[in-house]
Coordinates of C-alpha atoms in Angstrom, one line a residue:
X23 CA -69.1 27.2 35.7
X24 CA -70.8 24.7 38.5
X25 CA -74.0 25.9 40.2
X26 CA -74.2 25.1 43.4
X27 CA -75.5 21.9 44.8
X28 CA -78.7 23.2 47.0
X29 CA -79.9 24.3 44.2
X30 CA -80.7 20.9 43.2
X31 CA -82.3 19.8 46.2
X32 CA -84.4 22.7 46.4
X33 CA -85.8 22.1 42.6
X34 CA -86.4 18.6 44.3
X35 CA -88.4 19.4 47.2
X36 CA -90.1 22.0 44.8
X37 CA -91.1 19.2 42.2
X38 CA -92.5 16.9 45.1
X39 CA -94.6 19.9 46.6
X40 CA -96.4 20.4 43.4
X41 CA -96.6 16.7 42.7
X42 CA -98.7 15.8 46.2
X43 CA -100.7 18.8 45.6
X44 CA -101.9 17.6 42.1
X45 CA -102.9 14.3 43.9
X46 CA -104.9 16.8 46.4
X47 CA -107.1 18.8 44.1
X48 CA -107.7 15.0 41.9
X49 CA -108.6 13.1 45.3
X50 CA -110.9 16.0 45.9
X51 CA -112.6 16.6 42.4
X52 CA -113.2 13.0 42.5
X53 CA -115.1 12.6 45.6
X54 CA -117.4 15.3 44.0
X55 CA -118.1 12.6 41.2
X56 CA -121.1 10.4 42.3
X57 CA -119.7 7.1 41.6
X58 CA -117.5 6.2 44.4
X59 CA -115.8 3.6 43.1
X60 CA -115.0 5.5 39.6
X61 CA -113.4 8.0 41.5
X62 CA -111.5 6.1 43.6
X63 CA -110.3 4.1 39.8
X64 CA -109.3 7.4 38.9
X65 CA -107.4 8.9 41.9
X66 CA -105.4 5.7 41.8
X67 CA -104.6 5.6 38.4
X68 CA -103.7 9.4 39.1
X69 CA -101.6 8.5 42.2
X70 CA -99.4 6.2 39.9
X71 CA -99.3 8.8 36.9
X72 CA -97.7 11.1 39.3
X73 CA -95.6 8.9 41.0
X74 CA -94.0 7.9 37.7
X75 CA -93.6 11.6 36.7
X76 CA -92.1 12.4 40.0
X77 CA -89.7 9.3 40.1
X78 CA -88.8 10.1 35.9
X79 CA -88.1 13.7 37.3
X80 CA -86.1 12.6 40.1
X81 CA -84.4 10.3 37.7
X82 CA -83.6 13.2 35.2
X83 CA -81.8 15.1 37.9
X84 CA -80.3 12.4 38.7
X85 CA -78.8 12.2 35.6
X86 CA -78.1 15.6 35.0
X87 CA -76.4 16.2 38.2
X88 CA -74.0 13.3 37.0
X89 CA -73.3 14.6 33.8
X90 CA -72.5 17.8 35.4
X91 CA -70.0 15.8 37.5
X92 CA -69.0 14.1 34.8
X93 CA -68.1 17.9 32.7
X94 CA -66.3 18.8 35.8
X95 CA -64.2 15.8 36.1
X96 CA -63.9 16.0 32.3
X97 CA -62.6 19.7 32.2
X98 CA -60.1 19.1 35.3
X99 CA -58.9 16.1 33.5
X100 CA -58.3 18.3 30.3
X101 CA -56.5 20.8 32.3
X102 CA -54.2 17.9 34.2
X103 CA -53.3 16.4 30.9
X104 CA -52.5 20.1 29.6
X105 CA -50.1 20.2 32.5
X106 CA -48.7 16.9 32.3
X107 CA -47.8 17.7 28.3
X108 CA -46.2 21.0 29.2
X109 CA -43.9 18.9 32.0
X110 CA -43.6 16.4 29.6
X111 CA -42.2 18.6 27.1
X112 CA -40.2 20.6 29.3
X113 CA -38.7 17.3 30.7
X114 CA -38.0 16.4 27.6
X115 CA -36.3 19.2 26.8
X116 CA -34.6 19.1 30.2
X117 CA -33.1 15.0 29.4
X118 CA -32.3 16.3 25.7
X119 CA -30.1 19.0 27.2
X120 CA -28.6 17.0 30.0
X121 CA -27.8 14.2 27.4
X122 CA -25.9 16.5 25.7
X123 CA -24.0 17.9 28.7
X124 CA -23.5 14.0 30.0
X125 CA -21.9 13.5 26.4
X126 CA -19.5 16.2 27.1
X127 CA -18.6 15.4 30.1
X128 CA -18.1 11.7 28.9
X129 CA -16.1 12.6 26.2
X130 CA -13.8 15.5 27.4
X131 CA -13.3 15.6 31.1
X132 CA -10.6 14.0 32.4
X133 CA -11.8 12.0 35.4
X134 CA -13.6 8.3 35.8
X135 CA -17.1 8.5 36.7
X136 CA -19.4 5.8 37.6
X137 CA -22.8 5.7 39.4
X138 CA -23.8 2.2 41.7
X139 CA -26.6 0.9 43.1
X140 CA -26.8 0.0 47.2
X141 CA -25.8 -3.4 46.0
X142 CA -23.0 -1.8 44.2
X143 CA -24.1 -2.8 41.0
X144 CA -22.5 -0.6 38.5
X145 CA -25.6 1.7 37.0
X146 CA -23.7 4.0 34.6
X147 CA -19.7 4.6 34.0
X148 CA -18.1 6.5 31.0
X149 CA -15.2 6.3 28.8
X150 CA -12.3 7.0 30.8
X151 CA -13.5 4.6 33.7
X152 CA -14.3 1.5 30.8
X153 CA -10.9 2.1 29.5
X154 CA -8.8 2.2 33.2
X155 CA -10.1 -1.7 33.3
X156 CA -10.2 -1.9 29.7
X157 CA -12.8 -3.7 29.2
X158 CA -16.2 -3.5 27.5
X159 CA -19.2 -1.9 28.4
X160 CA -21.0 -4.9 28.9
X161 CA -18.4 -6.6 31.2
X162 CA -18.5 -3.3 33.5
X163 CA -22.3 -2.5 33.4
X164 CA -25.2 -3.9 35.7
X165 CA -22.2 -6.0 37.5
X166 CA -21.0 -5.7 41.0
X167 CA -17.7 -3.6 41.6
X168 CA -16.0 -6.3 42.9
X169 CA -16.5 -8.4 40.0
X170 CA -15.1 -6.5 37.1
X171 CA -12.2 -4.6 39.3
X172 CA -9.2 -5.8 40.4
X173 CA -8.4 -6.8 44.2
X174 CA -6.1 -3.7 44.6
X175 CA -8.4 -1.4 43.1
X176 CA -11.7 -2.9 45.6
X177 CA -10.2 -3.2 48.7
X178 CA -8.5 -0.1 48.5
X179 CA -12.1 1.9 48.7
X180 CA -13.6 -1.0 50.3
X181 CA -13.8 1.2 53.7
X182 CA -14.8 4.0 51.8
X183 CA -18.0 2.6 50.4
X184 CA -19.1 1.7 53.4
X185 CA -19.0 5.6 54.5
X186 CA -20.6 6.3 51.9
X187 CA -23.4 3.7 52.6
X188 CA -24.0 5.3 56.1
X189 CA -24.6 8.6 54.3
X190 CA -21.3 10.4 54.4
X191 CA -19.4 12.2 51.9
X192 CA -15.5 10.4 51.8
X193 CA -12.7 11.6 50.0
X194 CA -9.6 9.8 49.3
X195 CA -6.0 9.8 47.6
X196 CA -4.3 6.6 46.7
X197 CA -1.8 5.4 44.1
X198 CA -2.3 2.4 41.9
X199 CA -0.7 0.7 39.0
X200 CA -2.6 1.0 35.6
X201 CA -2.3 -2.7 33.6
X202 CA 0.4 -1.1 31.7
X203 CA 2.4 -1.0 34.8
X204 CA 2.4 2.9 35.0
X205 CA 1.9 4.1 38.6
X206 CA -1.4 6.8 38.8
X207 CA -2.1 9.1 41.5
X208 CA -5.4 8.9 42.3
X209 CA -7.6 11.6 44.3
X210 CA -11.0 10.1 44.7
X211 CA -14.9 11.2 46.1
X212 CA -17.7 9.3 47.0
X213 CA -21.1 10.9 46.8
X214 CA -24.4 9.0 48.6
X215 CA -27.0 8.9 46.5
X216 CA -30.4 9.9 48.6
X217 CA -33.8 9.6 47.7
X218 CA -36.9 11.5 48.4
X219 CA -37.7 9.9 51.8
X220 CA -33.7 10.6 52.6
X221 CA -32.6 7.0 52.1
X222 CA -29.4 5.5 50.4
X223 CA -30.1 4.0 46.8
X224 CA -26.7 4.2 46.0
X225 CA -23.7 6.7 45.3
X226 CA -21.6 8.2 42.8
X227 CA -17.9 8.1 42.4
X228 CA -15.2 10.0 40.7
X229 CA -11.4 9.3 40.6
X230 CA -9.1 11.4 38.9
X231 CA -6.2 9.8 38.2
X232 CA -2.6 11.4 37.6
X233 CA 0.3 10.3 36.1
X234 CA 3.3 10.2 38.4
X235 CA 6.4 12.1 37.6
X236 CA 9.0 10.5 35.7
X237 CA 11.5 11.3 32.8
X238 CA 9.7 11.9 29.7
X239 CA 10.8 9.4 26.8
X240 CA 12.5 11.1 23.5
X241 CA 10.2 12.9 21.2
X242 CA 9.4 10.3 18.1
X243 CA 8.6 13.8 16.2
X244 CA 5.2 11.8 14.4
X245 CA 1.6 11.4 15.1
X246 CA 1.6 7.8 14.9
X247 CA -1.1 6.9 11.8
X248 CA -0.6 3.1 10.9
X249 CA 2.1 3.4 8.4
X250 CA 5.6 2.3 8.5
X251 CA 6.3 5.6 6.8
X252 CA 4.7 8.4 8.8
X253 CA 4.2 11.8 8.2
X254 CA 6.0 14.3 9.8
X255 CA 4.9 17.7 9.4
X256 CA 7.3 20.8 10.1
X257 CA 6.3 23.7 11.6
X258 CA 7.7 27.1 11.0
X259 CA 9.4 28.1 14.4
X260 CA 7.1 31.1 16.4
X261 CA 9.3 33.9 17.2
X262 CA 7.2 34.1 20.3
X263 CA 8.1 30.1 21.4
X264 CA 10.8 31.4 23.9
X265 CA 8.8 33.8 25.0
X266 CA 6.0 31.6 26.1
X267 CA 7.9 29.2 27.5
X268 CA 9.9 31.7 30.0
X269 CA 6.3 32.7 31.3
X270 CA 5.0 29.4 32.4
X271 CA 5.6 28.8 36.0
X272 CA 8.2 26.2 36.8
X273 CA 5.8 22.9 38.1
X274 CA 2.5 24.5 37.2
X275 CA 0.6 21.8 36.1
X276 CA -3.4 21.6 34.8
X277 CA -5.9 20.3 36.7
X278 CA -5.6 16.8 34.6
X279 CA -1.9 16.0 35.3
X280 CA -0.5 17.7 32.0
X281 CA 2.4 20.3 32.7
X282 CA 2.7 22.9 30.1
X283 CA 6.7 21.4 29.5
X284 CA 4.7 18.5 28.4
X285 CA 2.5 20.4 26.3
X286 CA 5.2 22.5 24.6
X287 CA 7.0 19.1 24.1
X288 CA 4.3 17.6 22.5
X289 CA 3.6 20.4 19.8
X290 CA 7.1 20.4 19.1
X291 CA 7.4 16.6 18.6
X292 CA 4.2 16.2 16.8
X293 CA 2.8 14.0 19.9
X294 CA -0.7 14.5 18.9
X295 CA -3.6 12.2 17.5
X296 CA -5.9 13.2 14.8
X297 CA -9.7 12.4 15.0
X298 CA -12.7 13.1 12.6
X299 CA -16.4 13.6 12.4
X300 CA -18.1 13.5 9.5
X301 CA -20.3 16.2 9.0
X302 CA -22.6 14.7 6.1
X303 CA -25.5 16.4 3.2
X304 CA -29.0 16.4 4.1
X305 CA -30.2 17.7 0.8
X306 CA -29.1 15.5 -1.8
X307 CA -29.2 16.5 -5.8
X308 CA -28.0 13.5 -7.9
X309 CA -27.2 16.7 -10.4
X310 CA -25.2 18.5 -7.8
X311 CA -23.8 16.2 -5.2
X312 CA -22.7 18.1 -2.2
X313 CA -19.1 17.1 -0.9
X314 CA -18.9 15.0 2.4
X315 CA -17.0 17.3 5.7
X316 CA -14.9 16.1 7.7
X317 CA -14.3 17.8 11.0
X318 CA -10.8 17.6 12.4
X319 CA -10.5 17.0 16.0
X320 CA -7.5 16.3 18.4
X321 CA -6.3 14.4 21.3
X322 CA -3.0 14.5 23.4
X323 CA -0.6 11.1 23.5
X324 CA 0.2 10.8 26.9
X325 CA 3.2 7.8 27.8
X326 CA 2.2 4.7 26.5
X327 CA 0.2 6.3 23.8
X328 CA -3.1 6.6 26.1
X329 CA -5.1 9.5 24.6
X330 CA -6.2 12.8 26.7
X331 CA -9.0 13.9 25.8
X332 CA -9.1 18.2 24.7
X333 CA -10.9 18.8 27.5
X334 CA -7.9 18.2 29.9
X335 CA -5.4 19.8 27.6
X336 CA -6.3 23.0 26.1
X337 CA -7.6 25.1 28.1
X338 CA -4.1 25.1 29.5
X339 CA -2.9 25.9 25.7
X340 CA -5.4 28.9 25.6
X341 CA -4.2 30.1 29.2
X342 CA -0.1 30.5 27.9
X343 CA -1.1 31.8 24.3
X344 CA 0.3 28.3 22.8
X345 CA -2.9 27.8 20.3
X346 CA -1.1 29.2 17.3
X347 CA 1.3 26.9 17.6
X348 CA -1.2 23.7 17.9
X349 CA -3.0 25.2 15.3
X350 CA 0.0 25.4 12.4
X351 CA 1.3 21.9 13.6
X352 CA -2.6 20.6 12.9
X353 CA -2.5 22.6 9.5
X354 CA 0.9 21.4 8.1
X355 CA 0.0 18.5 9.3
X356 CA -3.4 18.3 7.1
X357 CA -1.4 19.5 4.2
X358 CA 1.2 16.9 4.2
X359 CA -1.6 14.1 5.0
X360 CA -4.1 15.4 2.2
X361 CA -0.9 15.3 0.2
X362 CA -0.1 11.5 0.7
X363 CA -3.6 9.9 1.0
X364 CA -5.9 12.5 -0.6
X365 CA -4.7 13.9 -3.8
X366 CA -8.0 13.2 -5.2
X367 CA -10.2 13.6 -2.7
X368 CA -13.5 16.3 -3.2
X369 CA -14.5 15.8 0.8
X370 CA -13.6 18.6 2.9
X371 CA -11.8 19.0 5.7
X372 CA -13.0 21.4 8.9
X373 CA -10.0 22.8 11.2
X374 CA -10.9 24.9 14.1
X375 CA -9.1 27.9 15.1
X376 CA -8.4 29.6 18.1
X377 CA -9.0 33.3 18.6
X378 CA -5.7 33.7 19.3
X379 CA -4.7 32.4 15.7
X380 CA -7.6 34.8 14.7
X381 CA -5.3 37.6 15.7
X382 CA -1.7 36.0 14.1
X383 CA -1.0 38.1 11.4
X384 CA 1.6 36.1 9.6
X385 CA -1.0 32.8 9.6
X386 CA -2.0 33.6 5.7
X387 CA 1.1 33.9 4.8
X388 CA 2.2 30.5 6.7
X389 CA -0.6 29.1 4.9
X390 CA 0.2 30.4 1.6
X391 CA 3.5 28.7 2.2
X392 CA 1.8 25.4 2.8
X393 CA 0.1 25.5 0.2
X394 CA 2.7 26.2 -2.4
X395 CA 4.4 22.7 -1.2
X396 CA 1.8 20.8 -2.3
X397 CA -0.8 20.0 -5.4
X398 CA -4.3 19.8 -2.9
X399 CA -6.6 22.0 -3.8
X400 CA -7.4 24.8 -1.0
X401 CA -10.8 24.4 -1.7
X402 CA -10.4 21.1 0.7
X403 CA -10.2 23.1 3.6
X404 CA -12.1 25.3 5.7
X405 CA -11.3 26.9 8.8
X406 CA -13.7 27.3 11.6
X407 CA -14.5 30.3 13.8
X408 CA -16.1 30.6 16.4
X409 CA -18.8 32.8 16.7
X410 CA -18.1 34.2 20.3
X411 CA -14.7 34.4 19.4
X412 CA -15.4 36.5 16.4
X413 CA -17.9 38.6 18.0
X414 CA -15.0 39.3 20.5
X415 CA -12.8 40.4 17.9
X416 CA -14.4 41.4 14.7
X417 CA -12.2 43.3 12.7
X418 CA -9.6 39.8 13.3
X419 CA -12.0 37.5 12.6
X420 CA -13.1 39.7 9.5
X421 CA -9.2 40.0 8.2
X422 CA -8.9 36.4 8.7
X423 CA -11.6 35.1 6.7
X424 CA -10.3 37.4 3.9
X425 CA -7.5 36.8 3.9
X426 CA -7.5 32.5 3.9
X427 CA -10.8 32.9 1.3
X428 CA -8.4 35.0 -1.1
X429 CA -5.9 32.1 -1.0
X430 CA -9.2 29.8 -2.0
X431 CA -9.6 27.5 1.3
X432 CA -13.2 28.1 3.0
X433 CA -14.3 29.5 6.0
X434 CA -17.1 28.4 8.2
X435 CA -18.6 30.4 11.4
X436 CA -19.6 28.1 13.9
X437 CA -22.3 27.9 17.0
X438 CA -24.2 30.5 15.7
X439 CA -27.3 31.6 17.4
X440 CA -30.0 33.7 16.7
X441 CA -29.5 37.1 18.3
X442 CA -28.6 40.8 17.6
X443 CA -25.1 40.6 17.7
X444 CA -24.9 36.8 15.6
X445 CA -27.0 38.9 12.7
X446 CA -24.7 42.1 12.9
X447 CA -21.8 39.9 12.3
X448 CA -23.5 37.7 9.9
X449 CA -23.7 41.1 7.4
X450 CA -20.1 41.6 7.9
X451 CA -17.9 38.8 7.5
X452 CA -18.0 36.6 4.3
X453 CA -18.3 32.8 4.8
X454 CA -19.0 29.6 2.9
X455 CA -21.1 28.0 5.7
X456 CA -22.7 28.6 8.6
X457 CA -22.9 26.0 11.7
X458 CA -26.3 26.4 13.6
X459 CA -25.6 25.8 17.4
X460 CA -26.0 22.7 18.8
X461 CA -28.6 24.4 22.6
X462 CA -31.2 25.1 18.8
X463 CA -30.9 22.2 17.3
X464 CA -31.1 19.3 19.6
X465 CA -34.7 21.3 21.2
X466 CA -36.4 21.5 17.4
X467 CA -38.5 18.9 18.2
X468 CA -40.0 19.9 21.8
X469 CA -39.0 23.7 21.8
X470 CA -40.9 25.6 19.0
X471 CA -39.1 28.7 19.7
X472 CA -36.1 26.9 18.8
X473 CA -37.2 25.7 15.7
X474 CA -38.5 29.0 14.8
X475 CA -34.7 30.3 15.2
X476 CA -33.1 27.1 13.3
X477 CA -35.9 28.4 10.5
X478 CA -35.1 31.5 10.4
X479 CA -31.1 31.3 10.7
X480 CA -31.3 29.1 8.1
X481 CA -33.6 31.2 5.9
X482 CA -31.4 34.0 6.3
X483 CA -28.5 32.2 5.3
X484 CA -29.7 31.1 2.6
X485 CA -30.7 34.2 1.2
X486 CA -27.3 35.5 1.3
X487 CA -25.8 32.5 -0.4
X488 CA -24.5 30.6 2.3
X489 CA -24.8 26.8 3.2
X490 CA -26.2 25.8 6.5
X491 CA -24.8 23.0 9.1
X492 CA -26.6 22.1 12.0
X493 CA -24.6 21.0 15.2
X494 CA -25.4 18.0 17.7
X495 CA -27.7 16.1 15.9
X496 CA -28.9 13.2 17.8
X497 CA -31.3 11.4 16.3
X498 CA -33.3 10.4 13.0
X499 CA -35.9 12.6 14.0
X500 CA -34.1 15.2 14.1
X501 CA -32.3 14.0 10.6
X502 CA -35.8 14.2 8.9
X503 CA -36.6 17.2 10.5
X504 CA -33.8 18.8 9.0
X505 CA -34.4 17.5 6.1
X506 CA -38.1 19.2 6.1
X507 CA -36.8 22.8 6.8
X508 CA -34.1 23.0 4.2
X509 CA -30.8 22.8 6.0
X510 CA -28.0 22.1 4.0
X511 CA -25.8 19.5 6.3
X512 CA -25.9 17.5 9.7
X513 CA -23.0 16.4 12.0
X514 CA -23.3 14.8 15.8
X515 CA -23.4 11.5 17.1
X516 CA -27.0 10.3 14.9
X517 CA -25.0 11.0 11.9
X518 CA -21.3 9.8 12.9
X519 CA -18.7 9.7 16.4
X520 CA -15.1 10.8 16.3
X521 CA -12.6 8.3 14.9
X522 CA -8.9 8.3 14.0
X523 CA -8.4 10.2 10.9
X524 CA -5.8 6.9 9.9
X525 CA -9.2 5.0 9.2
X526 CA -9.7 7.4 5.8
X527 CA -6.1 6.3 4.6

């Protein structure tokens, strides 16, 4: 604690009282000496042993007053940088969470998105924008608009930039020709970026384009893969089809552009593209190598085989109860493929399942049925469940995962989190391997409560026998972190992205 600053000049004035009354009683026991001019030697020499004390006394206080300063300045500086590492952190945390939404959003919404400078240099785009002008991101970013679009696509928002420059919000609908030729409804914003002191440094803008309506060509009944003789998987018909397709409003269309005819054409025909991510060991035993996952992921062939994204499609599956159907065309589809390409194989291959599948009663039997067909071991697959979707309906997700471990495939319960209702589930359903969720994982370096939970949830699963995954893993520090507390495997974009599941052929 800092005294107060008076009390220094009062020990000051206190010193220099004592001091010139010390020269007093000297100058007056040395006129009492006889010799005059021996006194008058030693008074002076007196006078300048005083003043030296007095000015090395000042000069100590001096000194100590600074190095009190300096001890305050010291502990306000400790407690700034205290602050500034909990900010740090917590922005940290903040960017590492907002990375991971901007990679969703990059990767499954269905709209182009682009951020400019006030000289309209492009500052940031994603995937669906790059692949309108296809071209690469290099030849799109830290370039003017003008320079990488084409005329019809510039002047077209030409006046609307300019609105935007002068601070207003614009919206706009247009319709424009994609290079294929294919004509694209286009419904369009444009967002002024301000800064602190209210000025324009630039705006945002998002276009969402449409496909127009036109006569859908013949179904080609394949998921195209590379090969001049391609699979085609057959589906057992769902009693139900009918039925869900005389409840879908006539016209009703998702928010992307994709009708639900289209939709229901597309799982019949087998208009779908397969992706993987490869979900690879962390704990390697030259003894005991661990198999390397695969995760099975899917996108939508729209005309002129452009890909939508899942993002714009199936949430509108989910809405008309069509997920079962997706799901068996994905798993025949596996089969067949594992069948032709991967008789051998010991990776193994990750299929998601929708809660709606969870509740299909006649699904082990269809996959029994599969099976049957072919020589693949089931051990090469394992179906995913989603935690919230099991927690929803336990005593489904519990028959399910019995029922496809008793015909030998694996089953896997994914985004798990640590919390009461995750652990009472955890005791009741049996599982091969548990998939920590991505919010814990990509925090473990800046959040220890986080990596407290990744510990524990992985602790736990291991006690029980069951192999750990961890979700959305970034970077190589996480990788070694990983590594350091014993989790069993790693997928996300620092281990491997999504590619066509052709490219294992």
């Amino acid at each position: 604690m800092r005294r107060n600053p008076l009390v220094y000049i009062v020990k000051s004035y206190i010193m220099a009282g004592i001091a010139f009354a010390a020269i007093a009683l000297l100058m007056m026991a040395s006129y009492s000496i006889i010799d005059i001019a021996l006194a008058w030697m030693i008074t002076l020499l007196w006078t300048a042993l005083i003043i030296s004390i007095l000015v090395m006394t000042n000069q100590i206080m001096r000194t100590n007053r600074k190095l009190r300063n300096y001890e305050g300045q010291l502990a306000a500086n400790k407690d700034r940088l205290t602050n500034e590492i909990k900010h740090r952190l917590w922005a940290e945390k903040t960017a590492s969470e907002n990375k991971t939404r901007l990679q969703f959003v990059d990767e499954s919404f269905p709209v182009m998105l682009a951020y400019f400078n006030i000289d309209q240099r492009c500052r940031y785009h994603n995937q669906l924008f790059k692949k309108w002008f296809m071209l690469k991101e290099n030849q799109i970013e830290g370039r003017l608009l003008q320079e990488f679009s084409d005329a019809a696509f510039y002047l077209g928002i030409q006046e609307c930039i300019k609105k935007t420059l002068s601070g207003k919000i614009v919206h706009n609908e247009r319709i424009l020709k994609s290079s294929k030729g294919l004509a694209y409804s286009f419904t369009e914003q444009f967002i002024p970026h301000f800064d602190s002191k209210r000025e324009i440094i630039g705006f945002y803008t998002l276009h969402i384009p449409r496909a127009q309506e036109k006569k859908l060509p013949p179904s080609n009944n394949h998921l195209i893969t590379g090969t001049s003789d391609p699979i085609k998987p057959t589906t057992q018909k769902n009693p139900d089809e009918n039925k869900i397709r005389s409840s879908i409003p006539e016209n009703e269309d998702s928010q992307s552009g994709v009708s639900a005819d289209r939709i229901i054409q597309a799982i019949e025909g087998g208009e779908f593209h397969l992706y993987c991510q490869k979900i690879t060991p962390l704990q390697n035993d030259p003894n005991s190598p661990s198999p390397i996952h695969q995760e099975i992921l899917i996108r939508m062939a729209e005309e002129e085989n452009n890909l939508i994204p899942p993002g714009a499609f199936l949430p509108f599956v989910e809405k008309y109860k069509m997920m079962p159907l997706l799901d068996r065309w994905v798993v025949s589809y596996m089969i067949q493929w594992l069948s032709t390409y991967q008789t051998t194989s010991k990776s193994i291959f990750c299929i998601n399942v929708a809660q709606d599948t969870l509740s299909d009663t006649s699904f082990s039997e269809f996959m029994r049925n599969q099976l049957q067909k072919t020589k693949i071991s089931a051990q090469t697959l394992c179906f995913e469940i989603e935690e919230l979707d099991a927690i929803a309906n336990p005593a489904n997700a519990l028959s399910f995962a019995e029922n496809i471990r008793n015909l030998g495939c694996l089953v896997s319960l994914c985004s798990f989190n640590h919390n009461q209702a995750s652990l009472d589930l955890l005791r009741k359903i049996k599982i091969d391997f548990l998939k920590i969720d991505g919010s814990l994982i990509c925090n473990i370096l800046q959040d220890p409560e986080d990596l407290a939970k990744v510990i524990a949830i992985n602790r736990i699963a291991h006690i029980i026998k069951i192999q750990t995954i961890a979700e959305l893993v970034e970077t190589n520090e996480i990788i070694v972190k990983l590594r350091e507390i014993d989790v069993d495997f790693a997928q996300g974009f620092g281990i491997s992205r999504p590619h066509p599941l052709k490219e294992l052929q």
